[in-house]
Coordinates of C-alpha atoms and ligand atoms in Angstrom, one line a residue:
X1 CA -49.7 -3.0 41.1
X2 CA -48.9 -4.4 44.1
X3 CA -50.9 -6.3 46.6
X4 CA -48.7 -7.1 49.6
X5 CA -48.8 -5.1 53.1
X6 CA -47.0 -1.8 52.9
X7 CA -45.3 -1.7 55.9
X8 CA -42.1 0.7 56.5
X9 CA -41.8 1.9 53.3
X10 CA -42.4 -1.3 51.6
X11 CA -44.6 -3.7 49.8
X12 CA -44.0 -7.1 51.9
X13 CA -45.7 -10.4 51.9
X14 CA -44.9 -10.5 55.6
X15 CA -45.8 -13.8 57.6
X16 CA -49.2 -14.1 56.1
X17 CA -49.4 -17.6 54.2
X18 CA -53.2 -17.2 53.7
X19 CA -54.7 -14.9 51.2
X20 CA -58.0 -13.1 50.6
X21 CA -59.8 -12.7 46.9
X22 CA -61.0 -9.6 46.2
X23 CA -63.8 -10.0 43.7
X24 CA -65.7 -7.1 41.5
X25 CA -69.3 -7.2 42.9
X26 CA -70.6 -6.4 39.3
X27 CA -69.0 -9.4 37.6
X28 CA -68.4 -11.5 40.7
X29 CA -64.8 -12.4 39.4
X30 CA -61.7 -12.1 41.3
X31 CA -59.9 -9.2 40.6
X32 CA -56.9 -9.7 42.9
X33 CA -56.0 -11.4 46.1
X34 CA -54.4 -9.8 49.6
X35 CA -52.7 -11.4 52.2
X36 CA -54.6 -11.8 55.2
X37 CA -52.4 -9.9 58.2
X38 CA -51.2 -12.0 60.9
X39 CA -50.3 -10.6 64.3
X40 CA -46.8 -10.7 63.2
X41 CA -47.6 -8.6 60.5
X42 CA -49.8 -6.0 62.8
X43 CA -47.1 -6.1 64.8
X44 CA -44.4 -5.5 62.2
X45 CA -46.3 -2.3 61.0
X46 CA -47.2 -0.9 64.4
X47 CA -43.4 -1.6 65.3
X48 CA -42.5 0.6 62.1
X49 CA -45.1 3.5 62.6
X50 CA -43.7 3.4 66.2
X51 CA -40.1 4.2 64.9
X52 CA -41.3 6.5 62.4
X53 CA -43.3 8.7 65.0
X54 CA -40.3 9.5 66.8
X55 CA -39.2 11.9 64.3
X56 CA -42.2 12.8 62.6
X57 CA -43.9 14.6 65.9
X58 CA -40.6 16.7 65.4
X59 CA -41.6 17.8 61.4
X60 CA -42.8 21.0 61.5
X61 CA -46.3 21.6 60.9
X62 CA -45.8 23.6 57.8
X63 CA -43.4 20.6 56.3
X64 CA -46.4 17.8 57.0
X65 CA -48.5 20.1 55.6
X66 CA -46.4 20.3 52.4
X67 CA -46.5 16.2 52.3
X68 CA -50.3 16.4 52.4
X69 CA -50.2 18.6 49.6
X70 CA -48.1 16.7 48.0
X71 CA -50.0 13.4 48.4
X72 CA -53.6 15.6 47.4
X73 CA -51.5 16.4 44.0
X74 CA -50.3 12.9 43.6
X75 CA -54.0 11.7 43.5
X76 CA -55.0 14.6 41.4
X77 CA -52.2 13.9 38.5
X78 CA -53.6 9.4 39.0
X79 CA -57.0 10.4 39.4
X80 CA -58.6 8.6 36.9
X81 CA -56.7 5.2 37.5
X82 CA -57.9 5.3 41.0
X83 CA -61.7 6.4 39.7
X84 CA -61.4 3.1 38.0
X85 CA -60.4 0.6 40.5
X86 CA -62.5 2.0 43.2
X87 CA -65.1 1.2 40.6
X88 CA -63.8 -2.1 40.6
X89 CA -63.3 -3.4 44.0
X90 CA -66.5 -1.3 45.4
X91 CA -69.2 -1.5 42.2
X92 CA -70.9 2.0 42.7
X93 CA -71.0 3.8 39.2
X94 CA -68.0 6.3 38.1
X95 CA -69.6 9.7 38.9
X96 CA -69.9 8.8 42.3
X97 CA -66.4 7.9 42.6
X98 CA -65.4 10.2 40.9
X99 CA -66.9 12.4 43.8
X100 CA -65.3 10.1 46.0
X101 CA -61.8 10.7 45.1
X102 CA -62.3 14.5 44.8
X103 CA -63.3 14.2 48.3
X104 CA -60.4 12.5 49.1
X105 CA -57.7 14.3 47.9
X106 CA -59.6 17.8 49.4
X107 CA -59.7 16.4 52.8
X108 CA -55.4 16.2 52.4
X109 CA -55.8 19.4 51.6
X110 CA -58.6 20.8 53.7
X111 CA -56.1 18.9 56.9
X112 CA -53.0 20.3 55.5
X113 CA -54.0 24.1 56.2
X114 CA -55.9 23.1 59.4
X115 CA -53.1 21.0 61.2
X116 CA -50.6 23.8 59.8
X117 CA -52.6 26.6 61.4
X118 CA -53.9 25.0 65.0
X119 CA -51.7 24.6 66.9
X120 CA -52.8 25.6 70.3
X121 CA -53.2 28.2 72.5
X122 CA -52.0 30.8 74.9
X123 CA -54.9 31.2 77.4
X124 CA -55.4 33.8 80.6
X125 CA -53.9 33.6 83.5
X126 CA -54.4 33.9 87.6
X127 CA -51.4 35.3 88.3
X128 CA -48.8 37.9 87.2
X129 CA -46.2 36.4 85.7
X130 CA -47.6 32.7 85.2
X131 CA -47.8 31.4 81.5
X132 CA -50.8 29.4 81.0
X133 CA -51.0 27.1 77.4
X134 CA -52.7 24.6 76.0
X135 CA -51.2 22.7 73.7
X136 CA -52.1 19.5 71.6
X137 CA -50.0 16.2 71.1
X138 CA -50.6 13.4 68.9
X139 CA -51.5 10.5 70.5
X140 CA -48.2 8.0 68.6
X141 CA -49.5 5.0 66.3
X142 CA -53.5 5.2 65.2
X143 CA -54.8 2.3 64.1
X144 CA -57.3 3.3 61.4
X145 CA -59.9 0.6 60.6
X146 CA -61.8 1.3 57.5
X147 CA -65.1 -0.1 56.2
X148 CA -65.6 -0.9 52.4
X149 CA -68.5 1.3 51.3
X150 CA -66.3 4.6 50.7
X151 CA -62.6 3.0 51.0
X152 CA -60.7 5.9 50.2
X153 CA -62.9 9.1 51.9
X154 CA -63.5 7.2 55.0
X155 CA -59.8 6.6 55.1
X156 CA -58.9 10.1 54.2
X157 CA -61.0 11.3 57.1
X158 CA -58.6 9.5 59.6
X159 CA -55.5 9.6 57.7
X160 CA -55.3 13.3 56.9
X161 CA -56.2 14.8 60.2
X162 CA -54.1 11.7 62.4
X163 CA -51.1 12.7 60.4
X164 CA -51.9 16.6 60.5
X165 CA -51.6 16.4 64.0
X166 CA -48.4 14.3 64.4
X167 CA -49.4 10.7 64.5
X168 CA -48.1 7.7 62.3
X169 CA -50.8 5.1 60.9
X170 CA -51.2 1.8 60.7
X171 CA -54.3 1.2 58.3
X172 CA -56.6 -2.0 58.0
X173 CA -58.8 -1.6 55.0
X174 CA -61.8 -3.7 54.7
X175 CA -60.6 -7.4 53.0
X176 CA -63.9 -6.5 50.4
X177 CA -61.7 -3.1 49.0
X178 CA -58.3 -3.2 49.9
X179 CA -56.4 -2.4 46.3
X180 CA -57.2 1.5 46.5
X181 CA -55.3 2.0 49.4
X182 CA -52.6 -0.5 48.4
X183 CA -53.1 2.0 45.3
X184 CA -52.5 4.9 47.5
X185 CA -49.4 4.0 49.1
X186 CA -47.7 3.4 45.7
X187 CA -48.7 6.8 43.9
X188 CA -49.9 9.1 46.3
X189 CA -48.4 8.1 49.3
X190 CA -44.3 7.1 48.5
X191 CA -43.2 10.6 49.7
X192 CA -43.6 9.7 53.5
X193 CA -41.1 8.6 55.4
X194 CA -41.2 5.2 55.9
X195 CA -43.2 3.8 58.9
X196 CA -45.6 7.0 58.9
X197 CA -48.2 5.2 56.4
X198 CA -48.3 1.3 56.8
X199 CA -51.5 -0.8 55.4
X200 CA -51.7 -4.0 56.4
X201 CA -54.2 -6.5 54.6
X202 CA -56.8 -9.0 56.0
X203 CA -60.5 -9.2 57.7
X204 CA -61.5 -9.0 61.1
X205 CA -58.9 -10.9 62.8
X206 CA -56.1 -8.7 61.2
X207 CA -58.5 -5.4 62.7
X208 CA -58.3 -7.1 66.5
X209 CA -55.1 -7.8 66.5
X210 CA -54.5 -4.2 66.0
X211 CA -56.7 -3.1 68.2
X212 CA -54.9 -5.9 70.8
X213 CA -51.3 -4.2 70.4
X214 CA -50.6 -2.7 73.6
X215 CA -48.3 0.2 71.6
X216 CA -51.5 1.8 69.8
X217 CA -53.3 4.1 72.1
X218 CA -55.9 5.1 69.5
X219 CA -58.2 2.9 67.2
X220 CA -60.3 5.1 65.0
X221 CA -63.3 2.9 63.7
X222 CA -65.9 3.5 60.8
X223 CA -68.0 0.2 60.5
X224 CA -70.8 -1.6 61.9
X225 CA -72.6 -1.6 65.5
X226 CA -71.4 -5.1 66.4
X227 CA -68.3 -4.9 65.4
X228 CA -67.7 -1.4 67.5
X229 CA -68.8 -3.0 70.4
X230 CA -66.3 -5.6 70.0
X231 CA -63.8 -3.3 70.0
X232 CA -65.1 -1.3 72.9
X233 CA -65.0 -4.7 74.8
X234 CA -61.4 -5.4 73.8
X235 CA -59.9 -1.6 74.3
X236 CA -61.6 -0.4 77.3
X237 CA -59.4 -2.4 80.3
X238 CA -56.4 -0.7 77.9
X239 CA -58.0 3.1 77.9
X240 CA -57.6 3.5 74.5
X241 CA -59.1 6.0 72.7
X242 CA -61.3 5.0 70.4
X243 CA -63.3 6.9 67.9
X244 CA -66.4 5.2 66.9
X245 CA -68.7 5.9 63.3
X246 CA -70.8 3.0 63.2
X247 CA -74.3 2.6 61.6
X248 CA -77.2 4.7 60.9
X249 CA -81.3 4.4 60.4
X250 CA -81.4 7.9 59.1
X251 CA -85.0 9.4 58.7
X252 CA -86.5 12.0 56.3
X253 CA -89.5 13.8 57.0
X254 CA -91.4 15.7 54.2
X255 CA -93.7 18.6 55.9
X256 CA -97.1 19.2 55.0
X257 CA -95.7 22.4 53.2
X258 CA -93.0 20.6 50.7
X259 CA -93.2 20.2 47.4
X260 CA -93.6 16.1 46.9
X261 CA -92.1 15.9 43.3
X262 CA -88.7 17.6 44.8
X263 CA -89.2 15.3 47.7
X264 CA -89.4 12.5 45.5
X265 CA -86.0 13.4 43.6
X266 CA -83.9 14.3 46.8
X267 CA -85.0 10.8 48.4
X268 CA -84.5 8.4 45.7
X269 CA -81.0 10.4 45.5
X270 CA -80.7 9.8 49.2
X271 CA -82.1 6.3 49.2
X272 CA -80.2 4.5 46.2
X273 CA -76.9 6.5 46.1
X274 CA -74.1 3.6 45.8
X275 CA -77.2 0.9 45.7
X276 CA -78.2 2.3 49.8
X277 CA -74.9 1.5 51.2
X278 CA -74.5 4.8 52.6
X279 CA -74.2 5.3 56.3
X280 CA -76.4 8.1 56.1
X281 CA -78.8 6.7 53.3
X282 CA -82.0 8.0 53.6
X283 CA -83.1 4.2 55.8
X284 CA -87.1 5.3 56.0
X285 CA -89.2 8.3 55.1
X286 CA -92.4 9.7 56.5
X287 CA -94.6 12.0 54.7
X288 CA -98.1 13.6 55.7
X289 CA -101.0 11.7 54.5
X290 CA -102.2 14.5 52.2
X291 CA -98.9 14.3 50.0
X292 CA -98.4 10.9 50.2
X293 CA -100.3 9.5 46.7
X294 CA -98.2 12.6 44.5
X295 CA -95.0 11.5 46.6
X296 CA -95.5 8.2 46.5
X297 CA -96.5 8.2 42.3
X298 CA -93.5 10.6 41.2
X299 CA -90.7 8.1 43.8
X300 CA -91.7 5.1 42.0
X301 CA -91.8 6.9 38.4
X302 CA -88.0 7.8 38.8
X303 CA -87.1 4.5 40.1
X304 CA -88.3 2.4 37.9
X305 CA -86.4 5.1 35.1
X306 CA -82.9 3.8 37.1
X307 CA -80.5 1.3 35.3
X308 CA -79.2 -1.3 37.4
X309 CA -75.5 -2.3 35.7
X310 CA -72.1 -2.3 36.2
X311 CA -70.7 1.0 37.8
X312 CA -68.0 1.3 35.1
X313 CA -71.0 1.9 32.5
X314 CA -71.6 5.1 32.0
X315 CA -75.3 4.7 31.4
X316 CA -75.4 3.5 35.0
X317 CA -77.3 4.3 38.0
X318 CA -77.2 2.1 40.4
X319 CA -74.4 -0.4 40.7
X320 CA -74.2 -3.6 42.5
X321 CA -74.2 -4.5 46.5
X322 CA -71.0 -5.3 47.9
X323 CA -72.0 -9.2 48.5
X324 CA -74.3 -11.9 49.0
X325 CA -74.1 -11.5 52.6
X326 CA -75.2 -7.6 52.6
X327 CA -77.8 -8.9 50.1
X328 CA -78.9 -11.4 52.1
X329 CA -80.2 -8.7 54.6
X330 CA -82.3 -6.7 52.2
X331 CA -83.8 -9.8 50.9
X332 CA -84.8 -10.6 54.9
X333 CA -86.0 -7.2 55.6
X334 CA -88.1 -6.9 52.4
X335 CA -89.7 -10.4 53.9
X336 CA -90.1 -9.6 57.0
X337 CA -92.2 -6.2 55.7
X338 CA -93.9 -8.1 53.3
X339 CA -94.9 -10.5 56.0
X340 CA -96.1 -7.9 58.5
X341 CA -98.2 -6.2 56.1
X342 CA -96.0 -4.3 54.0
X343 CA -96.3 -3.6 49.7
X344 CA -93.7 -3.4 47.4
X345 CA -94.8 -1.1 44.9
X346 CA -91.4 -1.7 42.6
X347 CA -88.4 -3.4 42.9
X348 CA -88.7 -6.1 45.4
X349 CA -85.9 -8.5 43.8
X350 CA -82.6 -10.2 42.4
X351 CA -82.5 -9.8 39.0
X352 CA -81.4 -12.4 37.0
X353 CA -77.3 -11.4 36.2
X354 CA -74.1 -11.9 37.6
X355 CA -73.1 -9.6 40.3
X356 CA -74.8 -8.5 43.6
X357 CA -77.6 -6.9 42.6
X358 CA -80.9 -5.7 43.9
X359 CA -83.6 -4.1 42.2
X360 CA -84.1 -0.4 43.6
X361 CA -87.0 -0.9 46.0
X362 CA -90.1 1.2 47.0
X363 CA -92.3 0.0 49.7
X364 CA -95.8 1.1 51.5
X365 CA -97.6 0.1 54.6
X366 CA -95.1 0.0 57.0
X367 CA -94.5 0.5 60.4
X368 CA -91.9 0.5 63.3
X369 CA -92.7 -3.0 64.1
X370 CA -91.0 -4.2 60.9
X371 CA -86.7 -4.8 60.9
X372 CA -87.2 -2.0 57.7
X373 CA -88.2 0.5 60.0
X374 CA -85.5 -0.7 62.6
X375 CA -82.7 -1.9 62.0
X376 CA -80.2 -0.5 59.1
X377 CA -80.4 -2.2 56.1
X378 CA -77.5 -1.0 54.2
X379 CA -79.1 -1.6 50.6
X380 CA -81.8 -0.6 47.9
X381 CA -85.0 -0.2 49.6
X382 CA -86.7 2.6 50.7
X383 CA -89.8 2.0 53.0
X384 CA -92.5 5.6 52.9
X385 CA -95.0 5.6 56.2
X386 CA -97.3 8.1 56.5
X387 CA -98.0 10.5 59.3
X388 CA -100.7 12.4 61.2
X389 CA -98.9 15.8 62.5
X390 CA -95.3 17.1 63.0
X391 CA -95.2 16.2 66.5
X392 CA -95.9 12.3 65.5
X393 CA -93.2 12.9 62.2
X394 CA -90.5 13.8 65.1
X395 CA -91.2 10.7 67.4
X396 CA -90.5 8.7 64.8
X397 CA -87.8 10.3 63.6
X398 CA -86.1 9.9 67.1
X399 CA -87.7 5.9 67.6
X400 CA -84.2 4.6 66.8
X401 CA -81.4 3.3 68.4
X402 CA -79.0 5.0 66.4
X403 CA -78.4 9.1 66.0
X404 CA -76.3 9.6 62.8
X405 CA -78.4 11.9 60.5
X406 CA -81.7 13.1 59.7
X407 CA -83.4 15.3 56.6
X408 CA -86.3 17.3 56.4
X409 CA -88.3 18.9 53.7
X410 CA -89.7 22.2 54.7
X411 CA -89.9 26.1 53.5
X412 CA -91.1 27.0 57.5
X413 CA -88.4 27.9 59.3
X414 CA -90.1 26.9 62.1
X415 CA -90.9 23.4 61.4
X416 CA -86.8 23.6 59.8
X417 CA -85.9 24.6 64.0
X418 CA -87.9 22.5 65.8
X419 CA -86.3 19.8 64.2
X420 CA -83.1 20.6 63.9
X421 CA -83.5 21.2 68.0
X422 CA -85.6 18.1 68.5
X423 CA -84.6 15.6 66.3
X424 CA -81.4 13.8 68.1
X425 CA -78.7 13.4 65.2
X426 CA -75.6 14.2 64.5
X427 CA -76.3 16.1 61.3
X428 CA -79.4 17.9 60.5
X429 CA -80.1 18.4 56.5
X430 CA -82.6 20.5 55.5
X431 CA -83.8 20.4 52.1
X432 CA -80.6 19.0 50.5
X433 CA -80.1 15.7 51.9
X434 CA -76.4 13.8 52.3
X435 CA -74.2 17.1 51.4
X436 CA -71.1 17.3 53.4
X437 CA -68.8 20.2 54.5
X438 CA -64.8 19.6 55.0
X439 CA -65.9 22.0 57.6
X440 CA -68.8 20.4 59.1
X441 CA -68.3 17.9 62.0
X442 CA -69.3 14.6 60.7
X443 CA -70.8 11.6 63.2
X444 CA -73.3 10.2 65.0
X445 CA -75.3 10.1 68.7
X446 CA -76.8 7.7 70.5
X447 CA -75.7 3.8 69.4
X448 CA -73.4 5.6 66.2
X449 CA -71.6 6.5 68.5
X450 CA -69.4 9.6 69.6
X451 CA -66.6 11.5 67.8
X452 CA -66.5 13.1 64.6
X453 CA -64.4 13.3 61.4
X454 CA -64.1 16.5 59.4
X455 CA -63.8 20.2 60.8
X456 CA -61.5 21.0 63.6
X457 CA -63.0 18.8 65.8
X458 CA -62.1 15.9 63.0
X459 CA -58.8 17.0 63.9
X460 CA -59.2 17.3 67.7
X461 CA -59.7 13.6 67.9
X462 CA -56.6 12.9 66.8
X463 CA -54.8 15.0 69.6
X464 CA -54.3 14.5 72.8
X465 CA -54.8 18.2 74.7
X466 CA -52.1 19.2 77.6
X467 CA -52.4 22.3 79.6
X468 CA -49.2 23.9 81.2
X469 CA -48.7 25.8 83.6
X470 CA -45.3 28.0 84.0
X471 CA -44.3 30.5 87.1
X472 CA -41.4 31.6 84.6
X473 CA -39.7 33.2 87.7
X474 CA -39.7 30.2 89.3
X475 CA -41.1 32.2 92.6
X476 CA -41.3 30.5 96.3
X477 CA -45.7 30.2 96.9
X478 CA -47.5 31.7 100.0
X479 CA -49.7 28.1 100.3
X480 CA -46.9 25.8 99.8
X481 CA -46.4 23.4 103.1
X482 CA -45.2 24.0 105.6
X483 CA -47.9 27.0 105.7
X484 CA -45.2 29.3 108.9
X485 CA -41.9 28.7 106.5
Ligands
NAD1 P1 -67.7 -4.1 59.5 O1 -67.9 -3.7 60.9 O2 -68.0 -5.5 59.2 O3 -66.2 -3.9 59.1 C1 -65.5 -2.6 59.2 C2 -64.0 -2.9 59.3 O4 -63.8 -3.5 60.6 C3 -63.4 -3.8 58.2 O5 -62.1 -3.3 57.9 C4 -63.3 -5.1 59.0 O6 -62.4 -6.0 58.5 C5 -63.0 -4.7 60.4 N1 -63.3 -5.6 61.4 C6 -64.3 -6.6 61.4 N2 -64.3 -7.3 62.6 C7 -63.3 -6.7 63.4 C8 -62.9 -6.9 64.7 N3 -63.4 -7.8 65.5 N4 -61.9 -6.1 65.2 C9 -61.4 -5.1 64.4 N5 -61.7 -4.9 63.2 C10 -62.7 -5.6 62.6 O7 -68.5 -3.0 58.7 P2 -68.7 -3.0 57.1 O8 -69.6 -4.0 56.7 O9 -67.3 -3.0 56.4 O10 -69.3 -1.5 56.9 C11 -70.6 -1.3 56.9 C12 -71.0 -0.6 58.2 O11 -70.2 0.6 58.4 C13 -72.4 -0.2 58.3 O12 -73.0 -0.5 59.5 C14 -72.4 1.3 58.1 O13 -73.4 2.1 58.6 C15 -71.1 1.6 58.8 N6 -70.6 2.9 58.3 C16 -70.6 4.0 59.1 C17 -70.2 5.2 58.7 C18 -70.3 6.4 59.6 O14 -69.6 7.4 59.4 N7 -71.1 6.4 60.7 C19 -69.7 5.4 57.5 C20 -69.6 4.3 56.6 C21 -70.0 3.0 57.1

């Protein structure tokens, strides 16, 4: 397989002489190395997706929508090759990327139908004989930066729609899981015309200088908080557009009325799903003080029944961080608890093994005074605080600076309104925590950020929208100047 940039058409070296290693966070040996993009590179690539969107705005809806097909069946016929490296470069275990690939190659599909069937719109107007539309326009190159936690659905969530629509790419995957998309290009992706898919390799420098080039217009971003606001800083005196998923501190609330042994499933689901390194991980969870010891008892039962192992074992749960750096913050958040009065009832630790892992972590006696209850940790540890009433459970669910989702246990529908009204996220679960739609408008409020992938406004946000306005007769106007002419 190749590990170059894939710029026009082609796997290239380009200008980089440095490289990146790519190591497996289960083994912690390098399973490949990258080179890491230079601004000669970006350039190269935007310069070819710039060519490329010349004619590919002119393709026909219904022909993209074919190459998206295409490229979904293509992934289909090598899914099990891509299962396996994604396994490999990101360390969560093979169901779950097994799920992620499925999701992938849907949302080529899900985009294919969409872009082929909106396509604007006639709309009424003022006056006889005046044709009013509003139509939609790609915006030219999108530069799609991608974070390394779900390397090919967060990727497939700005490829699909951005090409659906009429744009070109230029991609930067994140320098911890590059290979899958390298993987993409060469089995799923070789259909294209050249210059309408180009991935070019490397870390955060590589990602600025993309979103630097003055002939991108968009930057769609799924990573963390600071970096977003980097990229704000950079792109605003340009106007780019800029679509923004950054991090999440999502809450789950059990009522008074739930059942705590489901509870206790769906959260350690929601907590330790790909070792916490979910943007919408369930982050902290408040349940009433009456249901708290059964909760509490039947979480910490099924966690300490989790293996911790390599992903590409099928007897296991919960796979590796992504690195020591990521780790590093769970460690510091666990201490920080700890040292404000928290208890770990299990987990707690790095176990003794090769590879980046963390013991699945339970702990008690917290409060929003701790970094736990704060600020996203992005790992295996799931802090429980009790609560009083409903009212308190929903001002803690909204203490955060970020909006992205929120889940509540519940059978009344009225405890299930108020908080899908009150609470202020961008998705609301109820009862069945972290379960997307292709349908469903995906993002975040408040410090997440705006913008959302999936649905038709997934699609939207790749597409700039024009309104014209046509006196077909080309008829002389009563108010034009000068008003006695
Ligand atoms: P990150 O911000 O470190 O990196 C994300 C991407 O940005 C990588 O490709 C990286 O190389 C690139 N990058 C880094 N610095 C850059 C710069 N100055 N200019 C341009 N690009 C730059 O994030 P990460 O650690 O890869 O991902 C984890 C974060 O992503 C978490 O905060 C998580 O919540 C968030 N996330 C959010 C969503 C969502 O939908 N809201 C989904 C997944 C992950």
């Amino acid at each position: 397989m190749n590990h170059f940039h894939f710029i026009n058409g082609k796997f290239t070296r380009g200008h980089s002489t440095e490289t990146i290693a790519v190591d497996n966070p289960a083994t912690e040996q390098v399973i490949a190395t990258v080179p890491r993009g230079t601004d000669q590179d970006v350039d190269d690539a935007v310069q070819a997706a710039k060519a490329a969107f010349a004619s590919w705005k002119r393709v026909s809806a219904s022909e993209r929508a074919e190459m998206l097909h295409e490229a979904s069946q293509k992934m289909r016929r090598h899914k099990h090759e891509i299962i396996e490296l994604l396994t490999r470069e990101e360390g969560k275990p093979l169901p779950e990327n097994e799920e992620e690939v499925v999701w992938t190659y849907s949302t080529f599909d899900y985009y294919a139908e969409l872009g082929r069937h909106s396509r604007g719109r006639v709309i009424p107007s003022t006056e006889d004989g005046v044709l009013n539309m509003v139509i939609k326009e790609p915006y030219g190159v999108v530069g799609c930066i991608v974070p390394w936690n779900y390397p090919l659905l967060l990727l497939a969530w700005k490829v699909a729609p951005a090409l659906a629509a009429g744009n070109t790419v230029v991609i930067k995957p994140s320098e911890m899981t590059p290979l899958t998309a390298l993987q993409l290009c060469e089995l799923a992706f070789d259909h294209f015309p050249p210059g309408v898919i180009n991935v070019v390799t490397g870390d955060g420098t590589t990602g600025e200088a993309l979103v630097r080039h003055p002939e991108v217009p968009m930057i769609a971003f799924t990573g963390s908080l600071s970096t977003g606001q980097k990229i704000a800083s950079i792109a605003a005196p340009m106007m780019k557009k800029l679509h923004f998923e950054l991090g999440g501190k999502d809450a789950f609330v059990i009522a008074d009325d739930a059942d705590p042994e489901l509870a206790a499933r769906a959260v350690a689901y929601a907590g330790l799903i790909n070792a916490g390194q979910v943007c919408t991980s369930t982050e902290r969870v408040y349940v009433p003080q009456a249901l708290a010891g059964r909760f509490i008892e039947d979480l910490v039962d099924l966690v300490s029944s989790l293996n911790l192992g390599d992903g590409m074992d099928p007897n296991t749960d919960i796979g590796p961080m992504i690195g020591t750096r990521y780790r590093q913050k769970v460690v510091d958040h666990i201490a920080d608890a700890k040292a404000k009065g928290a208890r770990v009832l299990i987990g707690g630790n790095i176990p003794n093994r090769k590879g980046y892992f963390h013991e699945p972590t339970v702990l008690v006696d917290v409060n929003h005074s701790m970094k736990i209850m704060t600020e996203e940790t992005f790992g295996p540890a799931i802090p429980v605080m009790t609560y009083t009433d409903f009212d308190e459970a929903i001002r803690l669910a909204n203490d955060s600076i970020y909006g992205l989702g929120a889940c509540l246990f519940t059978s009344d529908a009225k405890k299930a309104r108020r908080f899908f009204e009150e609470v202020k996220a961008g998705t609301i679960w109820i009862n069945d925590p972290l379960t997307d739609n292709y349908a469903g408008p995906f993002g975040g409020m408040k410090y997440t950020g705006g913008g959302r992938e999936l649905g038709e406004e997934g699609l939207d946000e790749f597409r700039e929208t024009k309104h014209v306005h046509w006196d077909i007769e080309a008829r002389p106007k009563s108010w034009w100047l000068p008003y006695h002419k």
